[in-house]
Amino acid sequence: MTPITESGKSGANGEVVANLPLPVQGDLVVLEQQVNRPRAKLGEAGESRTVAWGMTSVLVAMYVINFADKAVLGIIAQPLAKELGLSASDIGLTGSAFFLMLSLGGLFSGALDKWLGLRWALVLLVVLWSMAMLPLILSASFVTLLVSRMILGFAEGPNSPLLFSAAYSWHAPARRGLPGAVLTCSASIAKIAIAPILAYVAVTWGWRSALVALAIAGLLWAVLWLAMWKEGPYGRSGNSGKADSVDSGPEESGPEDSDPASASASASATATAPTTDAEPAVPWLHIFRTRTFIGGVLLIAAAYALAAVVLTWLPSYFELGLGYSRLQAGSMFSIPSLIGLVIMLSSTWLSDRLITKGVSMRAARVVFPAVGMLIGGTMLVFLPFVSAPVMAVFMVSLGYAICTPVLPLLNACVSELCPPKQISGVLGVFLSLMAFGGFIAPYMMGRIVDAAGDGGDGYATAFQILGGVALVVAVVGIVIIDPARDKNLVRPNAPVVAAR
């Protein structure tokens, strides 16, 4: 090995080495540390991907609690109906009222983000929905049930757009399909891991104990959130692609102690990173009038109508329609979610990979999930013709699960239409319009079930109608949605972040 020589001296092979200072012992130690140090996994803006996914995990925890709050009505619907003397239409009306207020509450997501910021807005929401459960625990009646679920829906309304906005602040546009799917899969996680526990708690200690457990979980999450959250480099406070000052552990290297390859990669990432504050806002109506936004609303509202019915009615369908016990029905709540979790994560990962390989946004984010919705809708259309309970469980579970990738992938499409500072507001409107599907469907199903009388015919017929709607809107979405086209119309000078 040739030693480093003084300036102007010759090395071992006779070459002249100019202007190289002699290192001292401390420099050699630093060089050795740099060579031996593991390279950090950095994103396009120089952010640690480990930190990005750590922050996303905290958001997932909140979404799990959020969806457990939504799902608990379906789990306790039958014991609640028996105690309070409620009809299927009463339960359906309660579910629809919840989703109506969820839709209205979502309109305030942009204002909350602007007034309070993501940190305090989410704390306020989780405290509100935890407290909203208490009146029903203390004084159970149909009026109390209806009002408490409406308050809960309004408090949960801004949650989804704020969570997606927070997650997107840590992920570049080309990477948002998978984190969006992970967040959306929180519904599946809640039903896979939490729903059986809530069912057991409700059967063993009564339905009130399930509500108490969820209220405590929400308050504990608020403490965790305040301790951990930092906004990422792709949020509205990002500048020059630099991430927030977050302690990312020993793998994160600073500019003064990074090896040359890491420094080069970091410099390249910083050079190509988005400068989120540099892009001006665009008129809101320019975004809302695009065919991508309108078609996305139709597609996602149909998918959400199916999700709302599953949340409100699936355990009742399994118990009253197919003959399973109450504990079995609550535990089987996890079956469609487990299938949906696998399908959603794999399909959104594939969607992200397709985009990084050069496939168009329209093909990867729109056509791909819409074809899945065509398949799922077809399965639901044929559900009334299935008599075997096991096969009916399979049909409704798979039909629902195949439709779920539409939710995160269309969120990612819509986020492309607007500058970073407007993502929360645009997603708030988008998800509020989506929630109107949840407003209509649960009450509709309750009316159909009451009209059909005893047996599972009413449940199967309602799922058949939802499947037919899914078929129609999937075709419409394939025809009119094109996020790249509409992004060029709305944001012709938007910065481009290369996918890696």
Short mmCIF file of C-alpha atoms in Angstrom, two decimals:
data_model
loop_
_atom_site.label_atom_id
_atom_site.label_comp_id
_atom_site.label_asym_id
_atom_site.label_seq_id
_atom_site.Cartn_x
_atom_site.Cartn_y
_atom_site.Cartn_z
CA MET A 1 0.00 0.00 0.00
CA THR A 2 1.45 3.37 -1.02
CA PRO A 3 1.68 5.82 1.87
CA ILE A 4 0.22 9.29 1.58
CA THR A 5 3.14 11.62 0.92
CA GLU A 6 3.82 15.25 1.58
CA SER A 7 2.92 17.91 -0.96
CA GLY A 8 5.29 17.84 -3.95
CA LYS A 9 7.04 14.52 -2.98
CA SER A 10 7.08 11.35 -5.03
CA GLY A 11 5.14 8.25 -4.12
CA ALA A 12 6.33 4.65 -4.33
CA ASN A 13 5.78 4.46 -8.13
CA GLY A 14 7.45 7.76 -8.86
CA GLU A 15 4.26 9.79 -9.28
CA VAL A 16 4.14 13.30 -7.93
CA VAL A 17 1.46 13.87 -5.35
CA ALA A 18 0.63 17.53 -5.00
CA ASN A 19 -1.32 19.44 -2.36
CA LEU A 20 -2.13 16.44 -0.14
CA PRO A 21 -1.68 17.25 3.56
CA LEU A 22 -0.25 14.63 5.82
CA PRO A 23 -2.98 13.05 7.95
CA VAL A 24 -2.67 12.99 11.65
CA GLN A 25 -3.63 9.97 13.73
CA GLY A 26 -7.14 11.30 14.42
CA ASP A 27 -7.81 11.65 10.68
CA LEU A 28 -6.88 8.00 10.14
CA VAL A 29 -9.30 6.98 12.86
CA VAL A 30 -12.08 9.00 11.19
CA LEU A 31 -11.30 7.46 7.79
CA GLU A 32 -11.41 3.99 9.29
CA GLN A 33 -14.78 4.73 10.94
CA GLN A 34 -16.15 6.00 7.63
CA VAL A 35 -15.05 2.89 5.76
CA ASN A 36 -16.45 0.54 8.38
CA ARG A 37 -19.68 2.46 8.97
CA PRO A 38 -22.84 0.97 7.38
CA ARG A 39 -24.28 3.19 4.68
CA ALA A 40 -27.58 4.80 5.56
CA LYS A 41 -30.65 4.05 3.47
CA LEU A 42 -31.54 7.47 2.17
CA GLY A 43 -34.53 8.66 0.17
CA GLU A 44 -34.76 11.19 -2.63
CA ALA A 45 -34.61 14.14 -0.21
CA GLY A 46 -31.82 12.66 1.88
CA GLU A 47 -34.19 11.41 4.58
CA SER A 48 -33.60 8.16 6.43
CA ARG A 49 -36.00 5.52 5.15
CA THR A 50 -35.82 3.86 8.58
CA VAL A 51 -37.13 7.03 10.21
CA ALA A 52 -39.73 7.45 7.46
CA TRP A 53 -41.18 4.02 8.13
CA GLY A 54 -40.89 4.49 11.89
CA MET A 55 -43.07 7.58 11.67
CA THR A 56 -45.46 5.74 9.37
CA SER A 57 -45.74 2.99 11.98
CA VAL A 58 -46.91 5.49 14.59
CA LEU A 59 -49.59 6.66 12.15
CA VAL A 60 -50.59 3.06 11.50
CA ALA A 61 -51.12 2.55 15.24
CA MET A 62 -53.56 5.47 15.28
CA TYR A 63 -55.39 4.20 12.22
CA VAL A 64 -55.76 0.77 13.83
CA ILE A 65 -57.48 2.37 16.82
CA ASN A 66 -59.50 4.56 14.47
CA PHE A 67 -60.84 1.60 12.52
CA ALA A 68 -61.45 -0.40 15.68
CA ASP A 69 -63.73 2.47 16.76
CA LYS A 70 -65.55 2.19 13.43
CA ALA A 71 -65.81 -1.60 13.60
CA VAL A 72 -67.01 -1.87 17.18
CA LEU A 73 -70.62 -1.08 16.25
CA GLY A 74 -70.70 -4.12 13.99
CA ILE A 75 -69.29 -6.29 16.79
CA ILE A 76 -71.74 -5.12 19.47
CA ALA A 77 -74.72 -4.56 17.14
CA GLN A 78 -76.71 -7.64 18.13
CA PRO A 79 -76.30 -7.47 21.94
CA LEU A 80 -76.94 -3.72 21.73
CA ALA A 81 -80.06 -4.26 19.61
CA LYS A 82 -81.32 -6.90 22.03
CA GLU A 83 -80.81 -4.68 25.10
CA LEU A 84 -82.29 -1.53 23.53
CA GLY A 85 -84.92 -3.19 21.32
CA LEU A 86 -83.47 -1.88 18.05
CA SER A 87 -84.45 -2.95 14.53
CA ALA A 88 -82.03 -3.53 11.63
CA SER A 89 -83.08 -0.14 10.25
CA ASP A 90 -82.14 1.51 13.57
CA ILE A 91 -78.66 -0.04 13.44
CA GLY A 92 -78.34 0.93 9.79
CA LEU A 93 -79.43 4.50 10.52
CA THR A 94 -76.83 4.72 13.27
CA GLY A 95 -74.14 3.48 10.89
CA SER A 96 -75.19 5.90 8.17
CA ALA A 97 -75.33 8.84 10.61
CA PHE A 98 -71.79 8.02 11.66
CA PHE A 99 -70.54 8.09 8.07
CA LEU A 100 -72.48 11.28 7.31
CA MET A 101 -70.72 13.09 10.16
CA LEU A 102 -67.45 11.45 9.10
CA SER A 103 -67.93 13.05 5.71
CA LEU A 104 -68.74 16.49 7.14
CA GLY A 105 -65.89 16.35 9.64
CA GLY A 106 -63.43 15.57 6.87
CA LEU A 107 -64.06 18.99 5.36
CA PHE A 108 -62.25 20.55 8.33
CA SER A 109 -59.00 18.65 7.86
CA GLY A 110 -57.30 21.42 5.90
CA ALA A 111 -58.36 24.08 8.42
CA LEU A 112 -57.16 21.99 11.36
CA ASP A 113 -53.82 21.41 9.68
CA LYS A 114 -53.46 25.14 9.03
CA TRP A 115 -54.58 26.28 12.49
CA LEU A 116 -53.03 23.62 14.70
CA GLY A 117 -50.56 21.69 12.57
CA LEU A 118 -50.50 17.91 12.25
CA ARG A 119 -49.17 17.27 15.76
CA TRP A 120 -51.90 19.03 17.76
CA ALA A 121 -54.72 18.46 15.30
CA LEU A 122 -54.39 14.68 15.61
CA VAL A 123 -54.10 14.87 19.41
CA LEU A 124 -57.31 16.90 19.56
CA LEU A 125 -59.15 14.42 17.35
CA VAL A 126 -58.10 11.30 19.23
CA VAL A 127 -59.08 12.83 22.58
CA LEU A 128 -62.47 13.88 21.20
CA TRP A 129 -63.37 10.48 19.80
CA SER A 130 -62.18 8.71 22.96
CA MET A 131 -64.49 10.92 25.04
CA ALA A 132 -67.38 10.50 22.57
CA MET A 133 -67.88 6.91 23.73
CA LEU A 134 -68.51 7.75 27.36
CA PRO A 135 -72.19 8.89 27.11
CA LEU A 136 -73.26 5.52 25.68
CA ILE A 137 -71.45 3.71 28.49
CA LEU A 138 -73.16 5.81 31.17
CA SER A 139 -76.67 6.07 29.70
CA ALA A 140 -77.59 3.56 27.00
CA SER A 141 -80.51 4.44 24.70
CA PHE A 142 -81.09 4.72 20.97
CA VAL A 143 -80.79 8.52 21.15
CA THR A 144 -77.53 8.30 23.09
CA LEU A 145 -76.21 5.70 20.64
CA LEU A 146 -77.11 7.87 17.66
CA VAL A 147 -75.66 11.09 19.10
CA SER A 148 -72.45 9.49 20.39
CA ARG A 149 -71.78 7.82 17.03
CA MET A 150 -72.42 11.13 15.25
CA ILE A 151 -69.93 12.91 17.52
CA LEU A 152 -67.47 10.07 16.99
CA GLY A 153 -67.89 10.31 13.22
CA PHE A 154 -67.37 14.08 13.18
CA ALA A 155 -64.22 13.76 15.32
CA GLU A 156 -62.85 10.98 13.12
CA GLY A 157 -63.69 12.80 9.87
CA PRO A 158 -60.49 14.88 9.53
CA ASN A 159 -58.35 11.97 10.67
CA SER A 160 -57.77 10.14 7.37
CA PRO A 161 -56.60 13.11 5.27
CA LEU A 162 -54.37 14.32 8.10
CA LEU A 163 -52.84 10.86 8.54
CA PHE A 164 -52.21 10.46 4.83
CA SER A 165 -50.76 13.98 4.67
CA ALA A 166 -48.46 13.16 7.60
CA ALA A 167 -47.35 9.90 5.97
CA TYR A 168 -46.81 11.53 2.58
CA SER A 169 -44.53 14.10 4.23
CA TRP A 170 -42.05 11.21 4.70
CA HIS A 171 -42.46 9.56 1.27
CA ALA A 172 -41.74 10.90 -2.22
CA PRO A 173 -44.65 10.79 -4.72
CA ALA A 174 -43.37 7.67 -6.51
CA ARG A 175 -43.17 5.83 -3.16
CA ARG A 176 -46.60 6.70 -1.78
CA GLY A 177 -48.52 3.66 -2.96
CA LEU A 178 -47.07 1.28 -0.37
CA PRO A 179 -47.27 3.58 2.69
CA GLY A 180 -50.78 4.53 1.62
CA ALA A 181 -51.62 0.85 1.46
CA VAL A 182 -50.08 0.21 4.87
CA LEU A 183 -52.27 2.94 6.34
CA THR A 184 -55.35 1.65 4.59
CA CYS A 185 -54.47 -1.86 5.75
CA SER A 186 -54.83 -0.57 9.29
CA ALA A 187 -58.52 -1.39 8.83
CA SER A 188 -57.51 -4.97 8.14
CA ILE A 189 -55.11 -5.02 11.08
CA ALA A 190 -57.87 -3.72 13.34
CA LYS A 191 -60.24 -6.44 12.22
CA ILE A 192 -57.62 -9.22 12.19
CA ALA A 193 -55.98 -8.47 15.54
CA ILE A 194 -58.42 -6.27 17.45
CA ALA A 195 -61.89 -7.41 16.37
CA PRO A 196 -61.57 -10.95 17.83
CA ILE A 197 -60.35 -9.43 21.11
CA LEU A 198 -63.23 -6.94 21.18
CA ALA A 199 -65.68 -9.74 20.37
CA TYR A 200 -64.33 -11.81 23.26
CA VAL A 201 -64.42 -8.81 25.62
CA ALA A 202 -68.00 -7.96 24.59
CA VAL A 203 -69.22 -11.56 25.00
CA THR A 204 -67.39 -12.07 28.30
CA TRP A 205 -67.78 -8.72 30.08
CA GLY A 206 -70.50 -6.97 28.06
CA TRP A 207 -70.48 -4.54 25.18
CA ARG A 208 -69.67 -1.53 27.38
CA SER A 209 -66.26 -2.95 28.27
CA ALA A 210 -65.27 -2.95 24.58
CA LEU A 211 -65.95 0.80 24.37
CA VAL A 212 -63.93 1.48 27.54
CA ALA A 213 -60.94 -0.45 26.14
CA LEU A 214 -60.97 1.59 22.93
CA ALA A 215 -61.18 4.91 24.80
CA ILE A 216 -58.11 4.00 26.88
CA ALA A 217 -56.18 2.91 23.77
CA GLY A 218 -56.86 6.25 22.08
CA LEU A 219 -55.56 8.28 25.00
CA LEU A 220 -52.40 6.15 25.25
CA TRP A 221 -51.70 6.73 21.57
CA ALA A 222 -51.92 10.52 22.07
CA VAL A 223 -49.05 10.32 24.55
CA LEU A 224 -46.93 8.28 22.10
CA TRP A 225 -47.65 10.72 19.27
CA LEU A 226 -46.57 13.78 21.24
CA ALA A 227 -43.33 12.06 22.18
CA MET A 228 -42.31 10.92 18.69
CA TRP A 229 -43.73 12.94 15.80
CA LYS A 230 -41.64 15.03 13.39
CA GLU A 231 -42.77 16.16 9.94
CA GLY A 232 -40.86 14.79 6.95
CA PRO A 233 -39.12 16.61 4.07
CA TYR A 234 -42.01 16.26 1.61
CA GLY A 235 -44.47 18.13 3.82
CA ARG A 236 -45.26 21.79 3.63
CA SER A 237 -42.43 22.66 6.04
CA GLY A 238 -39.82 20.80 3.95
CA ASN A 239 -37.00 22.92 2.56
CA SER A 240 -34.40 22.02 0.02
CA GLY A 241 -35.16 18.41 0.50
CA LYS A 242 -33.74 18.26 4.01
CA ALA A 243 -35.55 16.14 6.52
CA ASP A 244 -36.58 17.32 9.92
CA SER A 245 -33.94 17.06 12.56
CA VAL A 246 -34.73 13.61 13.83
CA ASP A 247 -32.42 11.29 15.64
CA SER A 248 -32.44 8.33 13.30
CA GLY A 249 -29.94 6.19 15.16
CA PRO A 250 -26.41 5.14 14.29
CA GLU A 251 -27.15 4.40 10.64
CA GLU A 252 -27.90 8.05 9.87
CA SER A 253 -24.69 9.89 8.97
CA GLY A 254 -24.20 13.62 8.94
CA PRO A 255 -22.30 15.62 6.33
CA GLU A 256 -19.19 15.82 8.44
CA ASP A 257 -18.75 12.07 8.94
CA SER A 258 -20.20 10.38 5.86
CA ASP A 259 -18.14 8.27 3.47
CA PRO A 260 -17.60 9.63 -0.06
CA ALA A 261 -20.19 7.39 -1.72
CA SER A 262 -22.82 8.32 0.85
CA ALA A 263 -21.91 11.98 0.56
CA SER A 264 -22.27 11.81 -3.22
CA ALA A 265 -25.64 10.08 -2.97
CA SER A 266 -26.81 12.55 -0.34
CA ALA A 267 -25.71 15.50 -2.44
CA SER A 268 -27.46 14.06 -5.48
CA ALA A 269 -30.63 13.47 -3.50
CA THR A 270 -30.55 16.99 -2.13
CA ALA A 271 -30.04 18.42 -5.57
CA THR A 272 -33.05 16.61 -6.97
CA ALA A 273 -35.27 16.88 -3.91
CA PRO A 274 -38.51 18.80 -4.02
CA THR A 275 -38.56 22.30 -2.67
CA THR A 276 -42.05 22.13 -1.32
CA ASP A 277 -42.34 25.74 -0.25
CA ALA A 278 -41.31 26.98 -3.73
CA GLU A 279 -44.43 25.73 -5.51
CA PRO A 280 -47.37 28.14 -5.20
CA ALA A 281 -50.90 27.04 -4.40
CA VAL A 282 -53.33 26.45 -7.24
CA PRO A 283 -57.07 27.30 -7.26
CA TRP A 284 -59.02 24.57 -5.49
CA LEU A 285 -61.66 24.32 -8.22
CA HIS A 286 -58.98 23.59 -10.80
CA ILE A 287 -58.24 20.40 -8.86
CA PHE A 288 -61.84 19.46 -8.07
CA ARG A 289 -62.98 19.82 -11.69
CA THR A 290 -60.44 17.40 -13.12
CA ARG A 291 -61.74 14.12 -14.46
CA THR A 292 -59.27 12.30 -12.21
CA PHE A 293 -60.79 13.85 -9.09
CA ILE A 294 -64.40 13.30 -10.22
CA GLY A 295 -63.82 9.74 -11.43
CA GLY A 296 -61.77 8.99 -8.32
CA VAL A 297 -64.64 10.12 -6.09
CA LEU A 298 -67.07 7.77 -7.87
CA LEU A 299 -64.71 4.82 -7.67
CA ILE A 300 -63.60 5.32 -4.10
CA ALA A 301 -67.13 6.08 -2.84
CA ALA A 302 -68.33 2.73 -4.19
CA ALA A 303 -65.41 0.94 -2.53
CA TYR A 304 -66.05 2.78 0.72
CA ALA A 305 -69.77 1.96 0.63
CA LEU A 306 -68.79 -1.70 0.59
CA ALA A 307 -66.29 -1.13 3.42
CA ALA A 308 -68.95 0.68 5.50
CA VAL A 309 -71.39 -2.21 5.07
CA VAL A 310 -68.71 -4.69 6.07
CA LEU A 311 -67.87 -2.64 9.17
CA THR A 312 -71.53 -2.26 10.19
CA TRP A 313 -73.14 -5.50 9.08
CA LEU A 314 -70.72 -8.34 8.37
CA PRO A 315 -70.79 -9.93 11.88
CA SER A 316 -74.60 -9.72 11.83
CA TYR A 317 -74.65 -11.38 8.40
CA PHE A 318 -72.42 -14.19 9.65
CA GLU A 319 -74.55 -14.63 12.80
CA LEU A 320 -78.12 -14.14 11.58
CA GLY A 321 -77.72 -14.82 7.88
CA LEU A 322 -75.33 -17.77 7.90
CA GLY A 323 -75.97 -19.28 11.34
CA TYR A 324 -72.62 -18.82 13.11
CA SER A 325 -72.42 -18.07 16.84
CA ARG A 326 -71.85 -14.53 18.10
CA LEU A 327 -68.25 -15.19 19.10
CA GLN A 328 -67.57 -17.00 15.82
CA ALA A 329 -69.10 -14.15 13.84
CA GLY A 330 -66.97 -11.57 15.66
CA SER A 331 -63.83 -13.62 15.14
CA MET A 332 -64.64 -14.28 11.48
CA PHE A 333 -64.76 -10.52 11.00
CA SER A 334 -61.02 -10.89 10.40
CA ILE A 335 -61.32 -13.21 7.37
CA PRO A 336 -62.02 -10.59 4.66
CA SER A 337 -59.50 -8.28 6.29
CA LEU A 338 -56.77 -10.92 6.27
CA ILE A 339 -57.36 -11.58 2.58
CA GLY A 340 -57.58 -7.85 1.91
CA LEU A 341 -54.33 -7.20 3.76
CA VAL A 342 -52.41 -9.61 1.53
CA ILE A 343 -54.04 -8.33 -1.65
CA MET A 344 -53.64 -4.65 -0.79
CA LEU A 345 -49.99 -4.80 0.26
CA SER A 346 -48.94 -6.96 -2.67
CA SER A 347 -50.89 -4.98 -5.26
CA THR A 348 -49.74 -1.56 -4.04
CA TRP A 349 -46.14 -2.75 -3.81
CA LEU A 350 -46.47 -3.97 -7.39
CA SER A 351 -48.05 -0.64 -8.39
CA ASP A 352 -45.08 1.29 -6.96
CA ARG A 353 -42.65 -1.06 -8.70
CA LEU A 354 -44.43 -0.63 -12.02
CA ILE A 355 -44.11 3.15 -11.77
CA THR A 356 -40.40 2.98 -10.94
CA LYS A 357 -39.99 0.74 -14.01
CA GLY A 358 -41.59 3.36 -16.24
CA VAL A 359 -45.21 2.17 -16.38
CA SER A 360 -47.67 5.07 -16.55
CA MET A 361 -49.40 6.38 -13.44
CA ARG A 362 -52.76 5.67 -15.05
CA ALA A 363 -51.99 2.00 -15.70
CA ALA A 364 -50.42 1.35 -12.29
CA ARG A 365 -52.68 3.45 -10.06
CA VAL A 366 -56.04 3.36 -11.90
CA VAL A 367 -56.50 0.54 -14.40
CA PHE A 368 -54.78 -2.05 -12.21
CA PRO A 369 -57.03 -1.61 -9.10
CA ALA A 370 -60.15 -0.92 -11.20
CA VAL A 371 -59.79 -4.32 -12.86
CA GLY A 372 -59.66 -5.82 -9.37
CA MET A 373 -62.85 -3.99 -8.54
CA LEU A 374 -64.50 -5.49 -11.62
CA ILE A 375 -63.59 -8.97 -10.39
CA GLY A 376 -64.73 -8.28 -6.81
CA GLY A 377 -68.01 -6.72 -7.96
CA THR A 378 -68.75 -9.75 -10.12
CA MET A 379 -68.28 -12.08 -7.15
CA LEU A 380 -70.70 -10.05 -5.03
CA VAL A 381 -73.30 -10.01 -7.80
CA PHE A 382 -73.43 -13.81 -7.64
CA LEU A 383 -73.51 -14.01 -3.80
CA PRO A 384 -77.33 -14.58 -3.52
CA PHE A 385 -76.97 -17.76 -5.59
CA VAL A 386 -74.56 -19.34 -3.06
CA SER A 387 -76.22 -21.53 -0.42
CA ALA A 388 -73.28 -23.07 1.46
CA PRO A 389 -72.28 -20.83 4.43
CA VAL A 390 -68.55 -21.51 3.99
CA MET A 391 -68.69 -20.61 0.31
CA ALA A 392 -70.72 -17.47 1.10
CA VAL A 393 -68.06 -16.37 3.60
CA PHE A 394 -65.40 -16.96 0.95
CA MET A 395 -67.31 -15.06 -1.77
CA VAL A 396 -68.09 -11.98 0.32
CA SER A 397 -64.59 -11.92 1.83
CA LEU A 398 -62.71 -12.21 -1.46
CA GLY A 399 -65.13 -9.92 -3.31
CA TYR A 400 -64.60 -7.21 -0.69
CA ALA A 401 -60.84 -7.77 -0.45
CA ILE A 402 -60.18 -7.43 -4.19
CA CYS A 403 -61.85 -4.00 -4.15
CA THR A 404 -59.69 -2.58 -1.34
CA PRO A 405 -56.53 -1.54 -3.31
CA VAL A 406 -58.63 1.21 -4.92
CA LEU A 407 -58.54 3.18 -1.65
CA PRO A 408 -54.78 3.86 -1.21
CA LEU A 409 -53.93 3.98 -4.91
CA LEU A 410 -56.54 6.64 -5.67
CA ASN A 411 -55.37 8.66 -2.65
CA ALA A 412 -51.90 8.62 -4.19
CA CYS A 413 -53.34 9.69 -7.56
CA VAL A 414 -55.21 12.64 -6.09
CA SER A 415 -52.18 13.74 -4.05
CA GLU A 416 -50.33 14.17 -7.35
CA LEU A 417 -52.83 16.80 -8.50
CA CYS A 418 -51.95 19.39 -5.85
CA PRO A 419 -48.90 21.14 -4.37
CA PRO A 420 -47.67 19.67 -1.05
CA LYS A 421 -49.15 22.52 1.00
CA GLN A 422 -52.64 21.67 -0.32
CA ILE A 423 -52.57 17.89 0.11
CA SER A 424 -54.42 17.89 3.46
CA GLY A 425 -57.22 20.11 2.16
CA VAL A 426 -57.65 18.27 -1.13
CA LEU A 427 -57.60 14.84 0.51
CA GLY A 428 -60.04 16.16 3.10
CA VAL A 429 -62.58 17.02 0.41
CA PHE A 430 -61.83 13.84 -1.54
CA LEU A 431 -62.26 11.56 1.48
CA SER A 432 -65.33 13.47 2.66
CA LEU A 433 -67.01 12.85 -0.69
CA MET A 434 -65.86 9.24 -0.46
CA ALA A 435 -67.60 8.94 2.91
CA PHE A 436 -70.99 9.67 1.32
CA GLY A 437 -70.85 6.08 0.08
CA GLY A 438 -70.66 5.06 3.72
CA PHE A 439 -73.55 7.40 4.54
CA ILE A 440 -75.93 5.72 2.10
CA ALA A 441 -75.00 2.04 2.26
CA PRO A 442 -75.50 0.95 5.93
CA TYR A 443 -79.03 2.35 6.20
CA MET A 444 -79.90 0.95 2.79
CA MET A 445 -78.81 -2.49 3.96
CA GLY A 446 -80.82 -2.18 7.18
CA ARG A 447 -83.96 -1.39 5.20
CA ILE A 448 -83.37 -4.31 2.86
CA VAL A 449 -82.78 -6.70 5.78
CA ASP A 450 -85.96 -5.56 7.55
CA ALA A 451 -87.96 -5.91 4.34
CA ALA A 452 -86.61 -9.41 3.69
CA GLY A 453 -87.52 -10.66 7.17
CA ASP A 454 -85.62 -13.50 8.84
CA GLY A 455 -82.78 -15.29 7.08
CA GLY A 456 -79.81 -14.15 5.05
CA ASP A 457 -81.58 -13.15 1.82
CA GLY A 458 -81.63 -9.45 2.71
CA TYR A 459 -77.90 -9.34 3.46
CA ALA A 460 -76.98 -11.19 0.26
CA THR A 461 -79.25 -8.95 -1.84
CA ALA A 462 -77.64 -5.80 -0.42
CA PHE A 463 -74.15 -7.13 -1.21
CA GLN A 464 -75.36 -7.95 -4.72
CA ILE A 465 -76.47 -4.34 -5.26
CA LEU A 466 -73.10 -3.05 -4.04
CA GLY A 467 -71.35 -5.42 -6.43
CA GLY A 468 -73.36 -4.06 -9.34
CA VAL A 469 -72.44 -0.48 -8.42
CA ALA A 470 -68.77 -1.51 -8.22
CA LEU A 471 -68.91 -2.90 -11.76
CA VAL A 472 -70.34 0.32 -13.20
CA VAL A 473 -67.99 2.78 -11.50
CA ALA A 474 -64.93 0.64 -12.25
CA VAL A 475 -65.63 0.96 -15.96
CA VAL A 476 -66.21 4.72 -15.61
CA GLY A 477 -62.95 5.10 -13.69
CA ILE A 478 -60.92 3.25 -16.32
CA VAL A 479 -62.34 5.50 -19.02
CA ILE A 480 -61.97 8.98 -17.47
CA ILE A 481 -59.19 8.91 -14.82
CA ASP A 482 -55.70 9.97 -15.92
CA PRO A 483 -53.59 11.54 -13.12
CA ALA A 484 -50.61 12.44 -15.32
CA ARG A 485 -52.82 14.31 -17.78
CA ASP A 486 -54.61 16.25 -15.07
CA LYS A 487 -51.42 16.96 -13.12
CA ASN A 488 -50.01 18.66 -16.22
CA LEU A 489 -53.19 20.72 -16.50
CA VAL A 490 -53.25 21.80 -12.85
CA ARG A 491 -49.50 21.91 -12.05
CA PRO A 492 -47.60 22.42 -15.32
CA ASN A 493 -44.47 23.59 -13.47
CA ALA A 494 -44.49 20.99 -10.68
CA PRO A 495 -41.01 19.76 -9.63
CA VAL A 496 -40.15 16.25 -10.70
CA VAL A 497 -38.69 13.80 -8.19
CA ALA A 498 -36.95 10.85 -9.80
CA ALA A 499 -38.14 7.46 -8.54
CA ARG A 500 -35.48 5.09 -7.23
#
